[in-house]
């Protein structure tokens, strides 16, 4: 016979164990969601959607095609990083004064090891940018607090970083290298170890070489190098090594690049004088402001909290943070002026400024009531992702260049010179996998084509999505696209 006492002894312990299991489970889940590595990995997985896409999304396909074009020329030739080369320089060599081709070289190595694919740069950039995000968190945590670091990193993940960290472009790639270097600089200031100083030098030098505007990140050390909180010898070593990194970067952009331009007559960018830059930007003030109130954080909500955070910093008299922000902003303003109209017309130029904006937002959100700030973070992240999700998918109408190379292989070789109505965009010539002249459609006519033919061009390609005009030359092949 089973008594009521026996039932309690056998059944109740099971319920007690279940309650304990549920309690442990809730704690483990909470710990997981509070671990920034969980979010970085989650965002990494989300951004794998469409990772094998060719660079054919509507925005920035030309810049990604250029990156791949230089990469392919590295792997197809002698892999000389000192002489990056493009395919749309006409009868010139194609050697171009551009950024140091570190990202291009990594893509080129993948080409050599695994065969050519359009998407290697996406994955490489995503891996490096995810590591940069982790080091961003570690740096903010060491300077402020774990909570501010956690909030700032989530804001950062949902910002313009979300889309551009998977594009075949050097912008987030270079800032990631700088963010890794920042962490090792902080470690050196705190511990004085040579290995940290060496790693700071390595990552900072590479970051500046990849994109010169990355130099602005070094301005955050203005306060620490004058602070007596760190040993003088550690500060001196950091300044000396940082200066060497700076000079190496400047030697590439202000000595070697001008040499390439003078010698080979082709350049990627055109820095402006101060007067010229200011004059161009004055005509584009609305576009300039948009880069700050939307493009950077990809969220209007985030910008509202950025403004609130900045006001709160002033109210609380956070002197060191405000001075750092002012120095950072001043150096960045110089960069804006030197780019002229290019900055307000291209959203990715704001990327070096995004980390500091994310920190201000993360700092302010950390001061909100604990019951409120998780919802604020969620709203900002959802808005940021929603505003960028379109960039992960290709429209079927934009895929037609993928067949161009096969079409040309039927009647020509890689050595043949081509003319194409691609204008300044390298995209058509990149997908043709040929070299020659890319001319604006409105500038093409029979006489123009004949004059270029005299310089060595053998074939003319007309992209019918850009023009339906007819020419007097024999048609060797055609379809609805070309």
Coordinates of C-alpha atoms in Angstrom, one line a residue:
X1 CA 0.0 0.0 0.0
X2 CA 1.3 3.5 -1.0
X3 CA 0.7 6.2 1.6
X4 CA 0.4 10.0 1.0
X5 CA 3.8 10.3 2.8
X6 CA 5.5 8.0 0.2
X7 CA 4.1 10.1 -2.7
X8 CA 5.5 13.3 -1.3
X9 CA 8.9 11.6 -0.8
X10 CA 9.0 10.3 -4.4
X11 CA 7.4 13.1 -6.4
X12 CA 8.3 16.4 -4.7
X13 CA 12.1 16.0 -5.1
X14 CA 11.6 15.7 -8.8
X15 CA 9.7 19.0 -8.9
X16 CA 12.3 20.6 -6.7
X17 CA 15.1 19.4 -9.1
X18 CA 13.1 20.7 -12.1
X19 CA 12.8 24.1 -10.5
X20 CA 16.5 24.2 -9.8
X21 CA 17.2 23.2 -13.4
X22 CA 14.9 26.0 -14.7
X23 CA 16.7 28.5 -12.5
X24 CA 20.1 27.4 -13.7
X25 CA 18.9 27.5 -17.3
X26 CA 17.6 31.1 -16.9
X27 CA 21.0 32.1 -15.4
X28 CA 22.9 30.5 -18.2
X29 CA 20.7 32.1 -20.9
X30 CA 21.1 35.5 -19.2
X31 CA 24.9 35.1 -19.1
X32 CA 24.9 34.1 -22.8
X33 CA 22.9 37.2 -23.8
X34 CA 25.2 39.4 -21.7
X35 CA 28.3 37.9 -23.4
X36 CA 29.4 40.2 -26.2
X37 CA 31.0 37.3 -28.0
X38 CA 27.5 35.8 -28.5
X39 CA 26.3 39.0 -30.2
X40 CA 29.4 39.3 -32.4
X41 CA 29.1 35.7 -33.5
X42 CA 25.3 36.2 -34.1
X43 CA 25.9 39.3 -36.2
X44 CA 28.6 37.4 -38.1
X45 CA 26.2 34.6 -38.9
X46 CA 23.5 37.1 -40.0
X47 CA 25.9 38.8 -42.3
X48 CA 26.8 35.5 -44.0
X49 CA 23.5 35.9 -45.8
X50 CA 24.4 36.4 -49.5
X51 CA 28.1 36.3 -48.6
X52 CA 28.8 34.6 -52.0
X53 CA 27.2 37.4 -54.0
X54 CA 29.2 39.0 -56.7
X55 CA 29.6 42.8 -56.2
X56 CA 26.4 43.7 -57.9
X57 CA 24.3 45.3 -55.2
X58 CA 23.0 48.7 -56.2
X59 CA 25.2 50.7 -53.9
X60 CA 29.0 50.7 -54.1
X61 CA 29.3 48.0 -56.8
X62 CA 31.9 50.1 -58.6
X63 CA 34.2 50.4 -55.5
X64 CA 33.9 46.7 -54.8
X65 CA 34.6 45.9 -58.5
X66 CA 37.7 48.0 -58.3
X67 CA 39.0 46.2 -55.2
X68 CA 38.5 42.9 -57.0
X69 CA 40.0 44.1 -60.2
X70 CA 43.3 45.1 -58.4
X71 CA 43.2 41.8 -56.6
X72 CA 42.8 39.7 -59.7
X73 CA 45.7 41.6 -61.4
X74 CA 47.9 40.8 -58.4
X75 CA 47.2 37.1 -58.6
X76 CA 47.5 37.1 -62.4
X77 CA 50.9 38.8 -62.5
X78 CA 53.9 39.0 -60.2
X79 CA 52.0 39.9 -57.0
X80 CA 53.9 43.1 -56.6
X81 CA 52.1 45.2 -53.9
X82 CA 54.0 48.3 -54.8
X83 CA 52.3 48.5 -58.2
X84 CA 48.5 48.0 -57.9
X85 CA 47.0 47.8 -61.3
X86 CA 43.6 48.3 -62.9
X87 CA 42.1 47.4 -66.3
X88 CA 40.5 50.6 -67.5
X89 CA 43.5 52.8 -68.1
X90 CA 43.4 52.5 -71.9
X91 CA 46.8 52.4 -73.5
X92 CA 48.6 53.1 -70.2
X93 CA 50.1 50.4 -68.0
X94 CA 47.1 50.5 -65.6
X95 CA 49.4 51.0 -62.6
X96 CA 47.5 53.3 -60.3
X97 CA 48.2 55.6 -57.3
X98 CA 45.8 54.1 -54.7
X99 CA 45.7 52.7 -51.2
X100 CA 48.2 50.1 -50.1
X101 CA 46.6 46.8 -51.4
X102 CA 46.6 44.7 -48.2
X103 CA 43.0 43.6 -48.6
X104 CA 43.6 43.1 -52.3
X105 CA 46.6 40.8 -51.5
X106 CA 44.5 38.6 -49.2
X107 CA 41.9 38.3 -51.9
X108 CA 44.7 37.5 -54.4
X109 CA 46.1 34.8 -52.2
X110 CA 42.6 33.2 -52.1
X111 CA 42.5 33.4 -55.9
X112 CA 45.8 31.5 -56.1
X113 CA 44.8 28.9 -53.5
X114 CA 41.2 28.2 -54.4
X115 CA 40.6 29.6 -57.9
X116 CA 39.0 32.9 -58.7
X117 CA 35.6 33.8 -57.1
X118 CA 34.0 37.2 -56.8
X119 CA 33.2 37.0 -53.1
X120 CA 36.4 36.2 -51.2
X121 CA 36.8 39.9 -50.1
X122 CA 33.4 39.8 -48.5
X123 CA 34.3 37.0 -46.1
X124 CA 37.8 38.3 -45.4
X125 CA 36.4 41.7 -44.5
X126 CA 33.7 40.2 -42.4
X127 CA 36.2 38.1 -40.4
X128 CA 38.6 41.0 -39.8
X129 CA 35.8 43.4 -39.0
X130 CA 34.3 41.0 -36.5
X131 CA 37.7 40.8 -34.7
X132 CA 37.8 44.6 -34.8
X133 CA 34.5 44.7 -33.1
X134 CA 35.7 42.4 -30.3
X135 CA 38.8 44.6 -29.7
X136 CA 36.6 47.7 -29.8
X137 CA 34.6 46.1 -26.9
X138 CA 37.8 45.2 -25.0
X139 CA 39.2 48.8 -25.3
X140 CA 36.0 50.5 -24.2
X141 CA 35.7 48.1 -21.3
X142 CA 39.2 48.9 -20.1
X143 CA 38.7 52.6 -20.3
X144 CA 35.1 53.0 -19.1
X145 CA 33.2 49.9 -17.9
X146 CA 31.8 46.6 -19.0
X147 CA 28.3 47.9 -19.3
X148 CA 29.3 50.9 -21.4
X149 CA 31.4 48.6 -23.6
X150 CA 28.5 46.2 -24.1
X151 CA 26.1 48.9 -25.0
X152 CA 28.5 50.7 -27.3
X153 CA 29.4 47.5 -29.1
X154 CA 25.8 46.6 -29.8
X155 CA 25.2 50.1 -31.2
X156 CA 28.3 49.7 -33.2
X157 CA 27.2 46.3 -34.7
X158 CA 23.9 47.8 -35.9
X159 CA 25.5 50.9 -37.4
X160 CA 26.9 51.4 -40.9
X161 CA 29.4 48.8 -39.8
X162 CA 26.6 46.2 -40.2
X163 CA 26.5 46.4 -44.0
X164 CA 30.0 47.7 -44.9
X165 CA 31.8 45.0 -42.9
X166 CA 30.8 42.5 -45.6
X167 CA 31.5 44.7 -48.6
X168 CA 34.6 44.2 -50.7
X169 CA 36.0 47.5 -49.6
X170 CA 38.9 48.5 -47.3
X171 CA 37.0 51.0 -45.1
X172 CA 35.9 48.8 -42.1
X173 CA 38.9 46.6 -42.8
X174 CA 41.3 49.5 -42.0
X175 CA 39.4 50.7 -39.0
X176 CA 39.3 47.2 -37.6
X177 CA 43.1 47.0 -37.8
X178 CA 43.3 50.3 -36.0
X179 CA 40.8 49.1 -33.3
X180 CA 43.0 46.0 -32.7
X181 CA 46.0 48.3 -32.5
X182 CA 44.2 50.6 -29.9
X183 CA 43.7 47.6 -27.6
X184 CA 47.4 46.7 -27.6
X185 CA 48.3 50.4 -27.1
X186 CA 46.2 50.4 -23.9
X187 CA 47.8 47.2 -22.8
X188 CA 51.2 48.7 -23.3
X189 CA 50.3 51.8 -21.3
X190 CA 49.1 49.6 -18.5
X191 CA 51.8 46.9 -18.5
X192 CA 54.7 48.3 -20.5
X193 CA 55.3 45.0 -22.4
X194 CA 57.2 45.1 -25.6
X195 CA 55.0 42.6 -27.3
X196 CA 52.0 44.8 -26.9
X197 CA 54.0 47.7 -28.3
X198 CA 55.0 45.6 -31.3
X199 CA 51.5 44.5 -32.0
X200 CA 50.3 48.1 -31.7
X201 CA 52.9 49.1 -34.3
X202 CA 51.9 46.2 -36.6
X203 CA 48.2 46.8 -36.7
X204 CA 48.3 50.5 -36.6
X205 CA 50.8 50.7 -39.5
X206 CA 48.7 48.3 -41.6
X207 CA 45.5 50.2 -40.8
X208 CA 46.9 53.6 -41.9
X209 CA 48.4 52.1 -45.0
X210 CA 45.1 50.5 -46.0
X211 CA 43.2 53.8 -45.6
X212 CA 44.8 57.1 -44.7
X213 CA 41.7 58.5 -42.8
X214 CA 42.2 55.7 -40.2
X215 CA 44.9 58.0 -38.7
X216 CA 42.1 59.8 -37.0
X217 CA 41.8 56.9 -34.5
X218 CA 45.2 57.7 -33.1
X219 CA 43.8 61.0 -31.7
X220 CA 42.1 59.1 -28.9
X221 CA 45.5 58.8 -27.2
X222 CA 45.9 62.6 -26.8
X223 CA 44.8 62.5 -23.2
X224 CA 46.5 59.2 -22.1
X225 CA 50.0 60.2 -23.4
X226 CA 49.9 63.3 -21.2
X227 CA 48.3 61.5 -18.2
X228 CA 50.5 60.8 -15.2
X229 CA 48.3 57.7 -14.5
X230 CA 50.7 55.8 -16.8
X231 CA 54.5 55.6 -16.5
X232 CA 56.4 58.2 -18.5
X233 CA 58.6 55.6 -20.3
X234 CA 55.5 53.7 -21.5
X235 CA 54.0 56.9 -22.9
X236 CA 57.2 57.9 -24.6
X237 CA 57.5 54.5 -26.3
X238 CA 53.9 54.7 -27.5
X239 CA 54.4 58.2 -29.0
X240 CA 57.6 57.2 -30.8
X241 CA 56.1 54.0 -32.2
X242 CA 52.8 55.7 -33.2
X243 CA 54.8 58.4 -34.9
X244 CA 56.8 55.8 -36.9
X245 CA 53.5 54.2 -37.9
X246 CA 52.1 57.6 -39.0
X247 CA 55.3 58.4 -41.0
X248 CA 55.2 55.0 -42.8
X249 CA 51.6 55.6 -43.8
X250 CA 52.4 59.2 -44.9
X251 CA 55.3 57.9 -47.0
X252 CA 53.0 55.7 -49.0
X253 CA 50.4 58.4 -49.6
X254 CA 52.6 61.5 -49.9
X255 CA 55.7 60.0 -51.5
X256 CA 55.0 56.7 -53.2
X257 CA 51.5 57.4 -54.5
X258 CA 52.6 60.8 -56.1
X259 CA 55.5 58.9 -57.7
X260 CA 53.1 56.3 -59.2
X261 CA 50.8 59.0 -60.5
X262 CA 53.7 60.9 -62.1
X263 CA 55.2 57.8 -63.6
X264 CA 52.1 56.0 -64.7
X265 CA 49.6 58.8 -65.2
X266 CA 46.6 57.3 -63.4
X267 CA 45.2 58.1 -59.9
X268 CA 42.2 56.8 -57.8
X269 CA 41.4 59.9 -55.7
X270 CA 41.9 63.6 -55.9
X271 CA 42.6 65.4 -52.6
X272 CA 41.4 69.0 -52.5
X273 CA 43.0 72.1 -51.2
X274 CA 41.3 73.7 -48.2
X275 CA 39.6 76.5 -50.1
X276 CA 38.4 74.2 -52.9
X277 CA 37.2 71.6 -50.3
X278 CA 35.2 74.1 -48.3
X279 CA 33.7 75.6 -51.5
X280 CA 32.5 72.2 -52.7
X281 CA 31.1 71.2 -49.3
X282 CA 29.2 74.5 -48.9
X283 CA 27.0 73.4 -51.8
X284 CA 26.3 70.0 -50.1
X285 CA 25.6 70.9 -46.5
X286 CA 22.3 68.8 -46.3
X287 CA 24.2 65.7 -47.7
X288 CA 27.1 66.4 -45.3
X289 CA 24.8 66.5 -42.2
X290 CA 23.0 63.4 -43.3
X291 CA 26.2 61.4 -42.9
X292 CA 26.2 62.3 -39.2
X293 CA 22.5 62.2 -38.3
X294 CA 21.7 59.0 -40.2
X295 CA 24.5 57.2 -42.3
X296 CA 26.9 56.7 -39.4
X297 CA 24.6 54.9 -37.0
X298 CA 22.0 54.0 -39.6
X299 CA 19.3 54.9 -37.0
X300 CA 17.5 58.2 -36.3
X301 CA 16.8 56.9 -32.8
X302 CA 20.5 56.3 -32.2
X303 CA 21.3 59.9 -33.3
X304 CA 18.8 61.3 -30.8
X305 CA 20.6 59.4 -28.0
X306 CA 23.9 60.6 -29.4
X307 CA 22.8 64.2 -29.0
X308 CA 21.4 63.5 -25.5
X309 CA 24.7 61.7 -24.5
X310 CA 26.8 64.6 -25.7
X311 CA 24.7 67.1 -23.7
X312 CA 24.9 64.8 -20.7
X313 CA 28.7 64.7 -21.0
X314 CA 28.8 68.4 -20.9
X315 CA 26.4 68.6 -18.0
X316 CA 28.5 66.1 -16.0
X317 CA 31.7 67.9 -17.1
X318 CA 33.4 64.8 -18.4
X319 CA 36.4 66.9 -19.4
X320 CA 38.8 64.2 -20.7
X321 CA 36.1 62.6 -22.9
X322 CA 35.0 65.9 -24.3
X323 CA 38.6 67.0 -25.1
X324 CA 39.2 63.7 -26.8
X325 CA 36.0 64.0 -28.8
X326 CA 36.9 67.6 -29.8
X327 CA 40.4 66.6 -31.0
X328 CA 39.0 63.6 -32.8
X329 CA 36.4 65.8 -34.5
X330 CA 38.9 68.5 -35.5
X331 CA 41.2 66.0 -37.2
X332 CA 38.2 64.4 -38.9
X333 CA 37.0 67.8 -40.1
X334 CA 40.3 68.3 -41.8
X335 CA 39.8 65.0 -43.6
X336 CA 36.3 66.0 -44.7
X337 CA 37.6 69.3 -46.2
X338 CA 40.4 67.5 -48.0
X339 CA 37.9 65.1 -49.7
X340 CA 35.7 68.0 -50.8
X341 CA 32.4 66.9 -52.4
X342 CA 33.4 63.2 -52.2
X343 CA 32.6 63.0 -48.5
X344 CA 29.0 64.3 -48.5
X345 CA 28.3 62.2 -51.6
X346 CA 29.6 58.8 -50.3
X347 CA 28.2 57.4 -47.0
X348 CA 31.2 55.1 -46.2
X349 CA 33.5 58.0 -45.6
X350 CA 31.9 58.5 -42.2
X351 CA 33.0 55.1 -41.0
X352 CA 36.1 56.3 -39.0
X353 CA 33.8 58.6 -37.0
X354 CA 31.2 55.8 -36.2
X355 CA 33.1 54.2 -33.2
X356 CA 33.2 57.4 -31.2
X357 CA 29.5 58.1 -31.9
X358 CA 28.7 54.6 -30.8
X359 CA 30.6 55.1 -27.5
X360 CA 28.7 58.3 -26.8
X361 CA 25.4 56.6 -27.3
X362 CA 26.5 53.5 -25.3
X363 CA 27.6 55.8 -22.5
X364 CA 24.3 57.6 -22.3
X365 CA 22.2 54.4 -22.6
X366 CA 24.1 53.0 -19.6
X367 CA 22.7 55.9 -17.5
X368 CA 19.1 55.0 -18.3
X369 CA 17.0 52.9 -15.9
X370 CA 17.8 49.2 -16.1
X371 CA 14.2 48.4 -17.1
X372 CA 14.4 50.8 -20.0
X373 CA 17.8 50.5 -21.7
X374 CA 17.5 47.0 -23.0
X375 CA 14.4 48.1 -25.0
X376 CA 16.3 51.2 -26.3
X377 CA 19.2 49.0 -27.4
X378 CA 16.8 46.6 -29.1
X379 CA 15.0 49.5 -30.9
X380 CA 18.3 51.0 -32.2
X381 CA 19.6 47.7 -33.4
X382 CA 16.4 46.7 -35.1
X383 CA 16.2 50.0 -36.8
X384 CA 19.8 49.8 -38.0
X385 CA 19.4 46.3 -39.4
X386 CA 16.1 47.2 -41.1
X387 CA 17.7 50.2 -42.8
X388 CA 20.4 48.1 -44.3
X389 CA 18.9 44.6 -44.9
X390 CA 18.3 45.4 -48.6
X391 CA 22.1 45.5 -49.2
X392 CA 22.3 41.7 -48.6
X393 CA 20.2 40.7 -51.6
X394 CA 20.7 41.1 -55.4
X395 CA 18.0 42.1 -57.8
X396 CA 17.8 39.6 -60.6
X397 CA 17.8 42.5 -63.1
X398 CA 21.3 43.4 -62.0
X399 CA 22.9 40.0 -62.6
X400 CA 23.4 40.3 -66.4
X401 CA 27.1 41.3 -66.2
X402 CA 27.9 37.8 -64.9
X403 CA 27.6 36.4 -68.4
X404 CA 29.7 39.0 -70.2
X405 CA 33.1 37.3 -69.9
X406 CA 31.8 34.0 -71.4
X407 CA 30.2 36.0 -74.2
X408 CA 33.6 37.7 -75.0
X409 CA 35.5 34.4 -74.8
X410 CA 33.8 33.3 -78.0
X411 CA 35.6 35.7 -80.2
X412 CA 38.5 37.3 -78.2
X413 CA 41.4 36.7 -75.9
X414 CA 42.4 38.3 -72.6
X415 CA 45.1 40.3 -74.4
X416 CA 42.7 42.1 -76.7
X417 CA 41.9 45.7 -75.9
X418 CA 38.3 46.8 -75.5
X419 CA 36.2 49.9 -75.4
X420 CA 33.1 49.8 -73.2
X421 CA 30.5 52.5 -72.4
X422 CA 31.1 52.2 -68.6
X423 CA 32.2 55.7 -67.8
X424 CA 34.2 56.1 -64.6
X425 CA 32.8 52.8 -63.2
X426 CA 35.2 49.8 -63.3
X427 CA 32.3 47.4 -63.0
X428 CA 31.7 46.6 -66.7
X429 CA 35.4 46.1 -67.5
X430 CA 35.8 44.0 -64.3
X431 CA 33.1 41.6 -65.3
X432 CA 34.4 41.5 -68.9
X433 CA 37.8 40.5 -67.5
X434 CA 39.4 42.5 -70.2
X435 CA 41.4 45.8 -70.3
X436 CA 41.1 48.9 -72.3
X437 CA 39.0 52.1 -72.2
X438 CA 35.9 52.8 -70.2
X439 CA 34.2 55.8 -71.8
X440 CA 31.0 57.6 -70.7
X441 CA 28.2 56.7 -73.0
X442 CA 27.4 60.3 -74.0
X443 CA 31.1 60.7 -75.1
X444 CA 31.0 57.7 -77.5
X445 CA 30.5 58.1 -81.2
X446 CA 32.0 56.7 -84.4
X447 CA 34.9 59.2 -84.5
X448 CA 35.8 58.7 -80.8
X449 CA 35.8 55.0 -81.3
X450 CA 38.0 55.2 -84.4
X451 CA 40.5 57.4 -82.6
X452 CA 40.8 54.9 -79.7
X453 CA 41.0 52.1 -82.3
X454 CA 44.2 53.7 -83.6
X455 CA 45.6 53.4 -80.0
X456 CA 45.1 49.6 -80.0
X457 CA 41.5 48.9 -79.3
X458 CA 40.0 45.9 -81.2
X459 CA 36.5 45.6 -79.9
X460 CA 33.6 47.8 -78.7
X461 CA 31.1 46.7 -76.1
X462 CA 27.9 48.5 -75.6
X463 CA 26.0 47.9 -72.4
X464 CA 22.3 48.1 -73.6
X465 CA 21.2 48.9 -70.1
X466 CA 23.1 52.2 -70.5
X467 CA 22.5 52.9 -74.2
X468 CA 20.4 51.8 -77.2
X469 CA 22.4 53.8 -79.7
X470 CA 23.7 52.2 -82.9
X471 CA 27.2 52.4 -84.3
X472 CA 28.5 51.8 -87.9
X473 CA 30.8 48.9 -86.9
X474 CA 30.2 45.3 -87.7
X475 CA 28.3 43.5 -84.9
X476 CA 30.1 40.3 -84.0
X477 CA 27.7 39.2 -81.2
X478 CA 24.7 40.6 -79.3
X479 CA 22.0 39.7 -76.9
X480 CA 19.4 41.7 -74.9
X481 CA 22.1 43.0 -72.5
X482 CA 25.2 43.7 -74.7

